[in-house]
Coordinates of C-alpha atoms and ligand atoms in Angstrom, one line a residue:
X156 CA -145.0 -77.5 116.1
X157 CA -142.1 -78.8 113.9
X158 CA -142.2 -82.5 113.1
X159 CA -139.6 -84.7 114.8
X160 CA -136.4 -84.6 112.7
X161 CA -135.2 -87.8 111.1
X162 CA -132.7 -90.0 112.9
X163 CA -129.2 -89.5 111.4
X164 CA -125.5 -89.8 111.9
X165 CA -123.6 -86.5 112.4
X166 CA -120.0 -86.7 111.3
X167 CA -117.9 -83.8 112.6
X168 CA -114.5 -83.4 111.0
X169 CA -112.4 -81.3 113.4
X170 CA -114.2 -82.9 116.4
X171 CA -111.7 -81.8 119.0
X172 CA -111.4 -78.2 117.8
X173 CA -112.8 -75.1 119.3
X174 CA -115.9 -74.8 117.2
X175 CA -117.0 -78.4 117.8
X176 CA -116.4 -78.3 121.5
X177 CA -117.7 -74.9 122.3
X178 CA -120.7 -74.7 119.9
X179 CA -121.6 -77.9 118.0
X180 CA -121.6 -80.5 120.8
X181 CA -123.6 -78.2 123.2
X182 CA -126.1 -77.4 120.5
X183 CA -126.5 -81.1 119.5
X184 CA -127.0 -82.1 123.2
X185 CA -129.5 -79.3 123.7
X186 CA -131.4 -80.3 120.6
X187 CA -131.4 -84.0 121.6
X188 CA -132.6 -83.2 125.2
X189 CA -135.2 -80.6 124.3
X190 CA -136.3 -81.3 120.7
X191 CA -135.9 -85.1 120.5
X192 CA -133.1 -84.9 118.0
X193 CA -132.0 -88.5 117.2
X194 CA -128.3 -88.1 116.4
X195 CA -125.3 -90.3 116.6
X196 CA -122.1 -88.3 116.5
X197 CA -119.0 -89.6 114.8
X198 CA -116.1 -87.2 115.6
X199 CA -113.2 -87.3 113.2
X200 CA -109.8 -85.6 113.9
X201 CA -106.1 -85.9 113.6
X202 CA -105.6 -86.6 117.3
X203 CA -105.3 -90.3 118.1
X204 CA -108.1 -90.6 120.6
X205 CA -110.4 -93.5 121.5
X206 CA -114.2 -93.2 122.1
X207 CA -113.8 -93.0 125.8
X208 CA -111.3 -90.1 125.7
X209 CA -113.5 -88.2 123.2
X210 CA -116.5 -88.7 125.5
X211 CA -114.6 -87.5 128.5
X212 CA -113.5 -84.3 126.6
X213 CA -117.0 -83.8 125.4
X214 CA -118.5 -84.1 128.9
X215 CA -116.1 -81.4 129.9
X216 CA -117.2 -79.2 127.0
X217 CA -120.9 -79.8 127.9
X218 CA -120.2 -78.9 131.5
X219 CA -118.5 -75.7 130.4
X220 CA -121.6 -74.9 128.3
X221 CA -123.8 -75.3 131.4
X222 CA -125.0 -78.9 130.7
X223 CA -123.2 -80.6 133.6
X224 CA -125.6 -83.3 134.9
X225 CA -126.0 -87.1 134.6
X226 CA -128.2 -86.8 131.6
X227 CA -125.5 -85.1 129.6
X228 CA -122.9 -87.7 130.6
X229 CA -125.3 -90.5 129.6
X230 CA -125.9 -88.8 126.3
X231 CA -122.1 -88.7 125.6
X232 CA -121.7 -92.4 126.4
X233 CA -124.6 -93.5 124.2
X234 CA -124.3 -91.1 121.3
X235 CA -120.6 -90.1 120.8
X236 CA -117.9 -92.0 118.9
X237 CA -114.5 -91.0 117.6
X238 CA -112.4 -92.0 114.6
X239 CA -108.8 -90.9 114.2
X240 CA -108.4 -89.7 110.6
X241 CA -105.5 -91.3 108.7
X242 CA -102.8 -88.8 107.7
X243 CA -103.0 -89.9 104.0
X244 CA -106.4 -88.2 103.5
X245 CA -108.1 -91.6 102.7
X246 CA -111.6 -91.4 104.1
X247 CA -112.4 -95.0 103.2
X248 CA -111.9 -96.3 106.7
X249 CA -114.1 -93.5 108.0
X250 CA -116.8 -94.6 105.6
X251 CA -116.6 -98.2 106.9
X252 CA -116.7 -97.0 110.6
X253 CA -119.7 -94.9 109.8
X254 CA -121.6 -97.8 108.1
X255 CA -120.8 -100.0 111.1
X256 CA -122.2 -97.4 113.5
X257 CA -125.3 -96.9 111.4
X258 CA -125.9 -100.7 111.7
X259 CA -125.2 -100.7 115.4
X260 CA -127.7 -97.8 116.1
X261 CA -130.2 -99.0 113.4
X262 CA -130.0 -95.6 111.6
X263 CA -131.7 -95.2 108.2
X264 CA -128.6 -93.8 106.4
X265 CA -129.2 -90.1 106.8
X266 CA -125.9 -88.3 107.2
X267 CA -124.7 -84.8 108.1
X268 CA -121.0 -84.2 107.2
X269 CA -119.8 -81.2 109.0
X270 CA -116.5 -79.5 108.2
X271 CA -115.5 -77.8 111.4
X272 CA -112.0 -77.4 110.0
X273 CA -109.6 -74.6 109.3
X274 CA -110.5 -73.2 105.8
X275 CA -107.3 -74.4 104.2
X276 CA -108.4 -78.0 105.0
X277 CA -111.7 -77.8 103.2
X278 CA -110.6 -78.8 99.7
X279 CA -108.8 -82.0 100.8
X280 CA -111.7 -82.9 103.1
X281 CA -114.3 -82.4 100.3
X282 CA -112.2 -84.4 97.8
X283 CA -111.6 -87.1 100.5
X284 CA -115.3 -87.4 101.3
X285 CA -116.2 -87.6 97.6
X286 CA -113.5 -90.2 96.8
X287 CA -114.7 -92.4 99.7
X288 CA -118.2 -92.4 98.3
X289 CA -119.5 -90.4 101.2
X290 CA -121.4 -87.8 99.1
X291 CA -124.4 -90.2 98.8
X292 CA -126.0 -92.8 101.1
X293 CA -129.2 -94.8 101.5
X294 CA -130.9 -91.8 103.0
X295 CA -130.0 -88.1 102.6
X296 CA -126.5 -86.7 102.9
X297 CA -125.8 -83.0 103.7
X298 CA -122.5 -81.2 103.7
X299 CA -122.0 -78.3 106.1
X300 CA -119.1 -75.9 105.5
X301 CA -118.0 -73.3 107.9
X302 CA -116.9 -69.8 106.9
X303 CA -114.7 -68.3 105.4
X304 CA -115.7 -70.0 102.2
X305 CA -112.6 -69.2 100.1
X306 CA -110.3 -66.3 100.7
X307 CA -111.2 -64.3 97.6
X308 CA -113.3 -64.5 94.5
X309 CA -111.0 -67.0 92.7
X310 CA -110.6 -69.4 95.6
X311 CA -114.4 -69.3 96.4
X312 CA -115.2 -70.1 92.8
X313 CA -112.7 -73.0 92.8
X314 CA -114.1 -74.3 96.1
X315 CA -117.7 -74.1 94.7
X316 CA -116.5 -76.1 91.7
X317 CA -115.0 -78.7 93.8
X318 CA -118.0 -79.0 96.0
X319 CA -120.3 -79.3 93.0
X320 CA -118.1 -82.0 91.5
X321 CA -119.1 -84.2 94.4
X322 CA -122.3 -82.7 95.9
X323 CA -125.4 -81.0 94.5
X324 CA -126.2 -77.5 95.7
X325 CA -129.3 -78.7 97.6
X326 CA -126.9 -80.9 99.7
X327 CA -124.7 -78.0 100.7
X328 CA -125.2 -75.9 103.8
X329 CA -122.7 -73.0 103.9
X330 CA -122.7 -71.6 107.4
X331 CA -122.8 -67.9 108.3
X332 CA -123.8 -68.3 111.9
X333 CA -125.2 -64.7 112.0
X334 CA -128.1 -66.0 110.0
X335 CA -129.0 -68.4 112.8
X336 CA -129.3 -65.6 115.4
X337 CA -132.9 -65.0 116.3
X338 CA -132.5 -61.2 116.1
X339 CA -131.0 -61.5 112.6
X340 CA -134.0 -63.6 111.5
X341 CA -136.2 -61.1 113.1
X342 CA -134.9 -58.4 110.6
X343 CA -137.1 -60.0 108.0
X344 CA -140.1 -60.4 110.4
X345 CA -139.7 -56.8 111.5
X346 CA -139.8 -55.6 107.9
X347 CA -142.3 -57.9 106.2
X348 CA -144.7 -58.6 109.0
X349 CA -145.0 -54.9 110.0
X350 CA -146.2 -52.9 106.9
X351 CA -145.9 -49.8 109.0
X352 CA -142.1 -49.9 108.8
X353 CA -141.9 -51.5 105.4
X354 CA -143.8 -48.5 103.9
X355 CA -141.0 -46.2 105.0
X356 CA -138.1 -48.6 104.2
X357 CA -136.8 -46.8 101.1
X358 CA -134.8 -43.9 99.7
X359 CA -137.8 -41.5 100.2
X360 CA -137.9 -42.0 103.9
X361 CA -134.5 -43.3 105.0
X362 CA -131.5 -41.1 105.1
X363 CA -128.8 -43.7 105.9
X364 CA -128.2 -47.1 107.3
X365 CA -125.4 -48.0 109.7
X366 CA -124.4 -51.6 110.4
X367 CA -122.0 -52.2 113.3
X368 CA -120.5 -55.4 114.5
X369 CA -118.1 -54.3 117.3
X370 CA -116.3 -56.8 119.6
X371 CA -114.6 -55.7 122.8
X372 CA -112.5 -58.8 122.8
X373 CA -109.3 -59.1 120.8
X374 CA -108.1 -61.9 118.5
X375 CA -106.9 -63.9 121.6
X376 CA -105.5 -67.3 120.7
X377 CA -106.6 -67.3 117.1
X378 CA -103.7 -65.3 115.8
X379 CA -102.5 -67.9 113.3
X380 CA -105.9 -68.1 111.5
X381 CA -106.7 -64.4 111.9
X382 CA -103.5 -63.1 110.5
X383 CA -104.2 -64.7 107.2
X384 CA -107.8 -63.5 107.2
X385 CA -108.2 -60.1 108.8
X386 CA -111.5 -58.1 109.3
X387 CA -112.4 -58.0 105.6
X388 CA -112.4 -61.8 105.2
X389 CA -113.4 -62.7 108.7
X390 CA -116.3 -60.4 109.2
X391 CA -117.1 -57.9 106.4
X392 CA -117.5 -60.2 103.5
X393 CA -119.6 -62.6 105.5
X394 CA -121.5 -61.4 108.6
X395 CA -121.9 -57.7 107.8
X396 CA -122.7 -58.3 104.1
X397 CA -125.3 -60.8 105.1
X398 CA -126.9 -58.2 107.4
X399 CA -126.9 -55.7 104.6
X400 CA -128.7 -58.0 102.3
X401 CA -131.4 -58.7 104.9
X402 CA -131.9 -55.0 105.5
X403 CA -131.9 -54.0 101.8
X404 CA -133.7 -57.0 100.0
X405 CA -137.1 -56.9 98.5
X406 CA -139.9 -59.0 99.9
X407 CA -139.5 -62.6 98.7
X408 CA -142.5 -64.3 97.1
X409 CA -142.4 -66.8 100.0
X410 CA -140.1 -67.6 102.9
X411 CA -138.8 -70.7 101.0
X412 CA -135.1 -70.9 100.7
X413 CA -134.9 -70.3 97.0
X414 CA -137.1 -67.3 97.1
X415 CA -135.2 -65.6 100.0
X416 CA -131.8 -66.4 98.7
X417 CA -132.7 -65.1 95.2
X418 CA -133.6 -61.7 96.7
X419 CA -130.4 -61.5 98.7
X420 CA -128.3 -62.2 95.5
X421 CA -130.2 -59.3 93.8
X422 CA -129.0 -56.9 96.5
X423 CA -125.4 -58.1 96.1
X424 CA -125.6 -57.6 92.4
X425 CA -127.0 -54.1 92.8
X426 CA -124.1 -52.9 95.0
X427 CA -122.0 -50.3 93.3
X428 CA -118.4 -51.4 92.9
X429 CA -116.6 -50.6 96.1
X430 CA -114.4 -47.6 96.1
X431 CA -111.3 -48.3 98.2
X432 CA -111.2 -44.6 99.0
X433 CA -114.5 -45.1 100.9
X434 CA -112.9 -47.7 103.2
X435 CA -110.8 -47.3 106.4
X436 CA -108.8 -50.1 107.8
X437 CA -107.3 -50.3 111.3
X438 CA -105.4 -52.5 113.7
X439 CA -105.6 -52.4 117.4
X440 CA -102.5 -51.4 119.4
X441 CA -102.1 -52.1 123.1
X442 CA -105.1 -51.4 125.2
X443 CA -106.3 -48.0 126.4
X444 CA -109.9 -46.9 126.9
X445 CA -112.1 -49.7 128.2
X446 CA -109.5 -52.4 127.5
X447 CA -106.3 -51.3 129.4
X448 CA -104.9 -54.9 129.5
X449 CA -105.5 -56.1 126.0
X450 CA -102.2 -56.8 124.3
X451 CA -101.5 -55.3 120.9
X452 CA -102.6 -57.4 118.0
X453 CA -99.0 -57.6 116.7
X454 CA -97.9 -59.1 120.0
X455 CA -100.2 -62.1 119.8
X456 CA -98.9 -65.7 119.2
X457 CA -99.3 -66.7 115.5
X458 CA -99.2 -63.1 114.2
X459 CA -96.3 -62.2 111.9
X460 CA -94.0 -59.5 113.3
X461 CA -95.0 -56.1 111.9
X462 CA -98.2 -57.7 110.5
X463 CA -100.5 -55.3 108.6
X464 CA -103.6 -57.4 108.9
X465 CA -106.6 -55.2 109.6
X466 CA -108.6 -55.9 112.8
X467 CA -111.0 -53.0 111.9
X468 CA -112.8 -52.2 108.7
X469 CA -115.3 -49.5 107.9
X470 CA -116.8 -49.0 104.4
X471 CA -119.6 -47.1 102.8
X472 CA -121.6 -48.9 100.2
X473 CA -124.4 -47.9 97.8
X474 CA -127.1 -50.2 96.6
X475 CA -127.9 -48.9 93.1
X476 CA -131.5 -50.1 92.7
X477 CA -134.9 -48.5 92.6
X478 CA -135.4 -48.7 96.4
X479 CA -132.0 -47.5 97.7
X480 CA -130.4 -45.4 95.0
X481 CA -128.2 -42.7 96.7
X482 CA -128.6 -43.9 100.3
X483 CA -125.3 -44.7 102.1
X484 CA -125.0 -48.0 103.9
X485 CA -122.1 -47.6 106.4
X486 CA -120.6 -50.9 107.6
X487 CA -118.0 -51.1 110.3
X488 CA -116.5 -54.0 112.3
X489 CA -113.6 -54.2 114.7
X490 CA -112.0 -56.2 117.4
X491 CA -110.7 -54.5 120.5
X492 CA -113.5 -52.0 120.4
X493 CA -114.9 -50.0 123.3
X494 CA -117.9 -52.3 123.7
X495 CA -119.6 -55.4 122.2
X496 CA -122.4 -54.3 120.0
X497 CA -124.1 -55.6 116.9
X498 CA -126.6 -53.1 115.6
X499 CA -128.4 -51.9 112.6
X500 CA -129.3 -48.2 112.9
X501 CA -131.8 -46.8 110.3
X502 CA -132.0 -43.0 110.3
X503 CA -135.1 -41.6 108.7
X504 CA -135.3 -38.3 107.0
X505 CA -136.1 -35.3 109.1
X506 CA -139.4 -33.4 108.6
X507 CA -139.4 -31.4 105.4
X508 CA -140.3 -28.1 107.0
X509 CA -139.1 -26.8 110.3
X510 CA -142.0 -26.0 112.7
X511 CA -140.3 -26.3 116.0
X512 CA -137.4 -24.2 117.2
X513 CA -135.2 -24.7 120.2
X514 CA -133.7 -22.0 122.4
X515 CA -130.6 -21.6 120.5
X516 CA -131.1 -23.9 117.5
X517 CA -132.4 -22.1 114.4
X518 CA -134.3 -25.3 113.7
X519 CA -134.9 -28.5 115.6
X520 CA -135.6 -31.1 113.0
X521 CA -134.5 -34.4 114.5
X522 CA -134.6 -37.6 112.6
X523 CA -136.3 -40.6 113.9
X524 CA -133.7 -43.4 114.4
X525 CA -134.5 -47.0 114.6
X526 CA -131.9 -49.1 116.4
X527 CA -132.2 -52.8 115.9
X528 CA -129.9 -54.2 118.6
X529 CA -128.9 -57.7 117.5
X530 CA -126.6 -58.4 120.4
X531 CA -125.9 -58.3 123.3
X532 CA -129.1 -56.6 124.5
X533 CA -131.4 -58.0 121.9
X534 CA -134.3 -55.8 121.0
X535 CA -135.0 -52.5 119.3
X536 CA -135.6 -48.9 120.1
X537 CA -137.2 -46.2 118.0
X538 CA -136.4 -42.7 118.8
X539 CA -139.2 -40.3 118.4
X540 CA -139.8 -36.6 119.3
X541 CA -142.3 -35.6 122.0
X542 CA -143.3 -32.2 123.4
X543 CA -141.8 -31.3 126.7
X544 CA -144.7 -30.6 129.1
X545 CA -145.3 -26.9 130.1
X546 CA -145.6 -23.6 128.3
X547 CA -142.9 -24.4 125.8
X548 CA -142.7 -25.8 122.3
X549 CA -139.4 -27.6 123.2
X550 CA -139.1 -31.1 122.0
X551 CA -137.4 -34.1 123.5
X552 CA -136.2 -37.3 121.9
X553 CA -137.5 -40.4 123.7
X554 CA -137.2 -44.1 123.0
X555 CA -139.9 -46.6 122.3
X556 CA -138.3 -49.9 123.4
X557 CA -138.7 -53.7 123.0
X558 CA -136.4 -56.1 124.8
X559 CA -136.3 -59.8 123.8
X560 CA -135.2 -60.9 127.3
X561 CA -138.2 -59.3 128.9
X562 CA -140.7 -60.7 126.4
X563 CA -139.3 -64.2 125.8
X564 CA -136.5 -65.1 128.2
X565 CA -133.9 -67.5 126.8
X566 CA -133.1 -66.9 123.1
X567 CA -131.8 -70.0 121.3
X568 CA -128.2 -70.2 120.3
X569 CA -127.5 -69.6 116.6
X570 CA -126.0 -73.1 116.2
X571 CA -129.1 -74.8 117.7
X572 CA -131.3 -73.2 115.0
X573 CA -128.8 -73.9 112.2
X574 CA -128.2 -77.6 113.1
X575 CA -131.9 -78.3 113.3
X576 CA -132.4 -76.7 109.9
X577 CA -129.6 -78.9 108.4
X578 CA -131.3 -82.0 109.8
X579 CA -134.6 -80.8 108.4
X580 CA -133.1 -79.9 105.1
X581 CA -134.1 -76.2 105.2
X582 CA -131.5 -74.1 103.4
X583 CA -133.1 -70.7 104.0
X584 CA -130.5 -69.6 106.6
X585 CA -127.5 -70.8 104.6
X586 CA -125.5 -69.1 102.0
X587 CA -126.0 -70.1 98.4
X588 CA -123.0 -70.6 96.0
X589 CA -124.1 -67.5 94.0
X590 CA -124.3 -65.4 97.2
X591 CA -120.8 -66.3 98.4
X592 CA -119.3 -65.5 95.0
X593 CA -121.1 -62.2 94.6
X594 CA -120.0 -61.0 98.0
X595 CA -116.3 -61.9 97.2
X596 CA -116.7 -60.1 93.9
X597 CA -117.8 -57.0 95.9
X598 CA -114.7 -57.0 98.1
X599 CA -112.1 -58.1 95.6
X600 CA -111.1 -54.5 94.7
X601 CA -110.4 -54.0 98.4
X602 CA -108.4 -57.2 98.7
X603 CA -106.4 -56.1 95.7
X604 CA -105.7 -52.6 97.0
X605 CA -103.0 -51.5 99.3
X606 CA -104.8 -49.3 101.8
X607 CA -103.1 -48.0 104.8
X608 CA -103.9 -49.7 108.1
X609 CA -104.3 -47.2 110.9
X610 CA -103.4 -48.1 114.5
X611 CA -106.1 -47.5 117.1
X612 CA -105.9 -48.2 120.9
X613 CA -107.8 -51.3 122.0
X614 CA -110.9 -50.2 123.9
X615 CA -111.7 -47.3 121.5
X616 CA -114.1 -47.0 118.6
X617 CA -111.4 -47.5 116.0
X618 CA -109.1 -45.2 114.0
X619 CA -109.8 -41.5 113.9
X620 CA -109.5 -41.7 110.1
X621 CA -112.8 -43.6 110.1
X622 CA -114.6 -40.7 111.7
X623 CA -113.2 -38.3 109.2
X624 CA -114.3 -40.5 106.3
X625 CA -117.7 -41.3 107.7
X626 CA -118.9 -38.0 108.7
X627 CA -122.3 -39.0 107.5
X628 CA -122.7 -41.5 110.3
X629 CA -123.6 -39.3 113.2
X630 CA -124.7 -42.3 115.3
X631 CA -121.2 -43.6 115.2
X632 CA -119.7 -40.2 116.0
X633 CA -122.0 -40.2 119.1
X634 CA -120.7 -43.7 119.9
X635 CA -117.1 -42.4 119.8
Ligands
BG6_728 C1 -116.7 -65.5 113.7 C2 -115.4 -64.8 113.5 O1 -117.3 -65.9 112.5 O2 -117.7 -64.6 114.3 C3 -114.9 -64.3 114.8 O3 -114.5 -65.7 112.9 C4 -115.9 -63.4 115.5 O4 -113.7 -63.6 114.6 C5 -117.2 -64.1 115.6 O5 -115.4 -63.2 116.8 C6 -118.3 -63.2 116.2 O6 -119.4 -64.0 116.4 P1 -120.5 -63.5 117.6 O7 -121.6 -64.5 117.4 O8 -119.7 -63.7 118.8 O9 -120.9 -62.1 117.3

């Protein structure tokens, strides 16, 4: 059992935004109700709201998240407060309000400062917090920063410098919410608690790795943000690269944050400089396939006319180290895809000698494939070969399956896990300054290149050009 986390104030800048209402408040409520989290929320935002209006909106957000009852309403009244941020960027008045709330609720001075803001607002917010003396308090102070952290190598470096001017690295929690997903954490458990698999987890046994984060939804109402970001900055540099590090890293000396994050950085440093010729970019056009009604990306509000921002990216990477030399890691992500699927597929090498022959095949030497399904149907399946019964030597591929839902029921939301870790001061599932810069370094050549962006119909598996480039990814070809 985890010890009860320390009482604290939770300051959310961007408190009326989408992230705060859809994810943070429901997670905080759930943690308070089920894990005894003692939190007092001070929402900050540019809207001129009072406490009561903020509580009313928050009650609506909790209801939408499935927490409708009296208890949730009472929690909002007792624990939520709001402070309209002055337009001049001076956080002095926020600091005074926070101190008053801490006195009112008899809090010991522990503080979470959460930047649930658009990325371009991070620098001013960090400077403002520092200038108002909010980087330190009587208790602990932790700064949580959402992704994307910077928009390229130079801006990420500058942002790290600014952060470190006011905060020490052990106060900083850079969020990549994929790391909070149970199934993503399970990647390490799967590998390092099951020596059976770990013994085969290398270039001698593995032929290739495919990492897919496909979304069937489009960009929706986020056109303004997304048009400046695109699939490389929004997904590839962060979520997919984090998944790659977990699949490829060496066993850490312990599960302590420093040990785990050091191994992830080593993977990033071993990745061969990205060849833009091994990358395909795409943008979804009006719906076809499984998404006949999805409007074209270019028709969305906030998207520049004729925009060339990619909504799809596929890239092949190589990890040039002892374990993975020569093994392709195919990464792909897209919006407006045929289905929602986050998956790591590890294809093992086929048998070295062909002993079984099919009717027409000269040789049936299937590879075992391990599919780690991270969402939506969390679990895994391992494809193995069995003999078909009867007087035949024909083989059939059958799955060995495990489903999280059958074994465990409700799986916690990523933000529940991450917020609890922030309050407990555990940085294992957060991105270190070195990691974020290494991953931008990796994609900088791609950001600097002028690759064509191929159109694909929404509801498909992306541009045909990706299939031509990634012929070595048969699982994708099977997917479409
Ligand atoms: C976010 C991206 O970080 O992750 C979104 O900004 C994306 O564009 C989302 O839709 C996907 O997260 P999940 O948890 O729904 O897979």
